[in-house]
Structures are given as C-alpha cells and as structure tokens.
C-alpha cells in the first residue's frame, strides 16, 4: 500500500493539541489558588453555571483530562484507520486508500479544534465567565467546521480514483 503523502504533516496536529491542553493546565494551576471554594462544572443552554463542585483537582481539571483522552483516542483512530479501511472497506484498494486518507484528514483537522474548544470552556469556567456569548460562538464554530470537514472528505472520497494509463 502506498504511503500517505500527508502523513507526517497530519500527524503533527496531535502533539500541539496535547501541548495546548497541557499549557491550559499550567494556566489552571496558576489560577487554582484564587478560585472560589465552589467551582462550576456544568452550564445551562444560556451559558449560566447550573452545577457546582467543591474546588478540587478533578473538578477543576477534568475537562482537560477528558480532552487529553479524546486527543489520544482520535490519534488511535488516525493511526489504525488505514488498516480498518483495507480489511472492511471497498474491494478496490485505491478506493480504500482514498477513504482512509480522507478519514485521517478529518481526524487530524478536527483534533486541534476540539482541543481549543475544551481549553476555552475550561478557562471560561475558571475565570467565572457566564452568558451565552462566552459559550455558543465557539461551539457553533466547531460544529460548522466539523460539517465542512466531513463534506470535504465525502466529496474527495466520492471522486473516482484516477485510472493509471495502460502500459504500452
């Protein structure tokens, strides 16, 4: 099977995503002493906190730990998607390679966007920012971005692979 030409470039998004989550955790560590004894852990649709927990490391940093788990899971999908495409994908190996490449591209492009969203949601909780304008624009942007990525991947995978010229 041919090597993915964008393999190295696409793989690099996973490391910066983890570094962004780690940098946000460092910021949270600096802000931790000044946080109130009760920290928000859930917000309603209007962006107002509706559930609180006592200030603790799990309550303050759980979204970042979940984010690291999501990034690791997406990296595993990215890593093993080509094998899954070859085993259960279309009978045409070229088609399987195109689908795997496009699937990997979606995962690689979506990962940093998810990391940014989880970091922003953590920071807004730590700084006690409330209201719909602190929550909905990033969420809607992520959903639109994800939809664009999926449409782009489906369109690219729907194009028939180029037929190599017959040998003379």
Coordinates of C-alpha atoms in Angstrom, one line a residue:
X1 CA 0.0 0.0 0.0
X2 CA 1.3 3.5 -0.8
X3 CA 2.5 5.8 1.9
X4 CA 0.2 8.7 2.8
X5 CA 2.0 11.8 1.4
X6 CA 0.4 14.0 4.2
X7 CA 1.2 11.5 7.0
X8 CA 3.9 13.5 8.8
X9 CA 2.2 16.8 8.3
X10 CA -1.1 15.5 9.5
X11 CA 0.3 13.6 12.5
X12 CA 1.8 16.8 13.9
X13 CA -1.6 18.2 14.9
X14 CA -2.0 15.7 17.7
X15 CA 1.1 16.8 19.6
X16 CA 0.3 20.5 19.5
X17 CA -3.3 19.7 20.7
X18 CA -1.8 17.9 23.7
X19 CA 0.6 20.7 24.3
X20 CA -2.3 23.2 24.2
X21 CA -4.2 21.2 26.8
X22 CA -1.0 21.0 28.9
X23 CA -0.4 24.8 28.6
X24 CA -4.0 25.4 29.7
X25 CA -3.5 23.1 32.7
X26 CA -0.4 25.2 33.6
X27 CA -2.6 28.3 33.5
X28 CA -5.2 26.5 35.6
X29 CA -2.5 25.6 38.1
X30 CA -1.6 29.3 38.4
X31 CA -5.2 30.3 38.8
X32 CA -6.1 27.5 41.2
X33 CA -5.2 29.2 44.5
X34 CA -7.5 32.2 43.6
X35 CA -10.5 30.1 42.6
X36 CA -13.6 30.1 44.8
X37 CA -14.3 27.0 47.0
X38 CA -17.2 26.1 44.7
X39 CA -16.3 25.8 41.0
X40 CA -18.8 25.5 38.1
X41 CA -18.7 22.1 36.4
X42 CA -21.8 22.4 34.1
X43 CA -23.6 25.2 32.3
X44 CA -27.1 25.5 31.0
X45 CA -28.1 26.5 27.5
X46 CA -27.9 30.2 28.4
X47 CA -24.3 29.8 29.4
X48 CA -25.0 30.1 33.1
X49 CA -23.4 27.7 35.6
X50 CA -26.1 25.3 36.9
X51 CA -23.9 22.7 38.8
X52 CA -21.0 23.3 41.1
X53 CA -18.5 21.1 42.8
X54 CA -16.0 21.7 45.6
X55 CA -12.7 23.1 44.4
X56 CA -10.5 20.0 43.8
X57 CA -8.1 18.9 41.2
X58 CA -10.6 16.6 39.5
X59 CA -13.3 19.2 39.4
X60 CA -11.0 21.9 38.0
X61 CA -9.1 19.8 35.5
X62 CA -11.5 17.1 34.4
X63 CA -12.3 18.7 31.1
X64 CA -8.7 18.9 30.2
X65 CA -8.1 15.3 31.2
X66 CA -11.1 14.3 29.1
X67 CA -9.6 16.4 26.3
X68 CA -6.3 14.5 26.5
X69 CA -8.3 11.3 26.3
X70 CA -10.2 12.5 23.3
X71 CA -7.0 13.5 21.5
X72 CA -5.4 10.1 22.3
X73 CA -8.5 8.3 21.0
X74 CA -8.5 10.4 17.8
X75 CA -4.8 9.7 17.3
X76 CA -5.5 5.9 17.7
X77 CA -8.3 6.2 15.1
X78 CA -5.9 8.1 12.9
X79 CA -3.2 5.5 13.3
X80 CA -5.4 2.4 12.7
X81 CA -7.9 3.8 10.1
X82 CA -5.9 2.6 7.1
X83 CA -5.9 -1.0 8.4
X84 CA -9.6 -0.9 9.0
X85 CA -10.3 0.5 5.5
X86 CA -8.3 -2.2 3.9
X87 CA -9.9 -5.0 5.9
X88 CA -13.6 -4.0 5.8
X89 CA -13.6 -1.3 3.1
X90 CA -14.3 -1.4 -0.6
X91 CA -12.9 -4.2 -2.7
X92 CA -10.9 -1.6 -4.7
X93 CA -7.6 -0.9 -2.8
X94 CA -7.3 2.6 -4.4
X95 CA -10.8 3.4 -3.1
X96 CA -9.9 2.1 0.4
X97 CA -6.7 4.3 0.4
X98 CA -8.7 7.4 -0.6
X99 CA -11.3 6.8 2.1
X100 CA -8.6 6.2 4.7
X101 CA -6.7 9.3 3.7
X102 CA -9.8 11.5 3.8
X103 CA -10.9 10.0 7.2
X104 CA -7.4 10.6 8.6
X105 CA -7.6 14.2 7.3
X106 CA -10.9 14.8 9.1
X107 CA -9.5 13.4 12.4
X108 CA -6.2 15.4 12.1
X109 CA -8.0 18.7 11.3
X110 CA -10.7 18.2 13.9
X111 CA -8.4 17.3 16.8
X112 CA -6.9 20.8 17.4
X113 CA -10.4 22.4 17.1
X114 CA -11.7 20.1 19.8
X115 CA -8.6 20.9 22.0
X116 CA -9.2 24.7 21.6
X117 CA -12.9 24.3 22.5
X118 CA -12.1 22.3 25.6
X119 CA -9.4 24.7 26.7
X120 CA -11.7 27.7 26.2
X121 CA -14.5 26.0 28.1
X122 CA -12.1 25.3 31.0
X123 CA -10.7 28.9 31.0
X124 CA -14.2 30.4 30.9
X125 CA -15.1 28.3 34.0
X126 CA -12.0 29.2 35.9
X127 CA -12.5 33.0 35.2
X128 CA -16.2 32.7 36.1
X129 CA -17.3 34.0 32.7
X130 CA -21.0 33.4 32.1
X131 CA -23.6 34.1 29.4
X132 CA -24.4 32.7 26.0
X133 CA -21.7 34.8 24.2
X134 CA -19.0 33.0 26.1
X135 CA -20.2 29.6 25.2
X136 CA -22.2 29.4 22.0
X137 CA -20.0 31.0 19.4
X138 CA -17.1 28.6 19.9
X139 CA -19.5 25.6 20.0
X140 CA -21.3 26.7 16.8
X141 CA -18.0 27.4 15.1
X142 CA -16.8 23.9 15.9
X143 CA -20.0 22.3 14.6
X144 CA -19.8 24.3 11.3
X145 CA -16.1 23.4 11.0
X146 CA -16.8 19.7 11.6
X147 CA -19.5 19.8 9.0
X148 CA -17.2 21.4 6.5
X149 CA -14.5 18.8 7.1
X150 CA -17.0 15.9 6.7
X151 CA -18.5 17.4 3.5
X152 CA -15.0 17.9 2.1
X153 CA -14.0 14.4 2.9
X154 CA -17.1 12.9 1.4
X155 CA -16.7 14.9 -1.8
X156 CA -13.0 13.9 -2.1
X157 CA -13.8 10.2 -1.4
X158 CA -16.6 10.3 -3.9
X159 CA -14.4 11.2 -6.8
X160 CA -13.4 8.1 -8.7
X161 CA -9.7 7.3 -8.4
X162 CA -7.6 8.1 -11.5
X163 CA -7.1 5.1 -13.7
X164 CA -3.4 4.6 -14.4
X165 CA -2.5 4.6 -18.1
X166 CA -2.2 1.1 -19.6
X167 CA 1.4 0.0 -20.2
X168 CA 2.4 0.2 -23.9

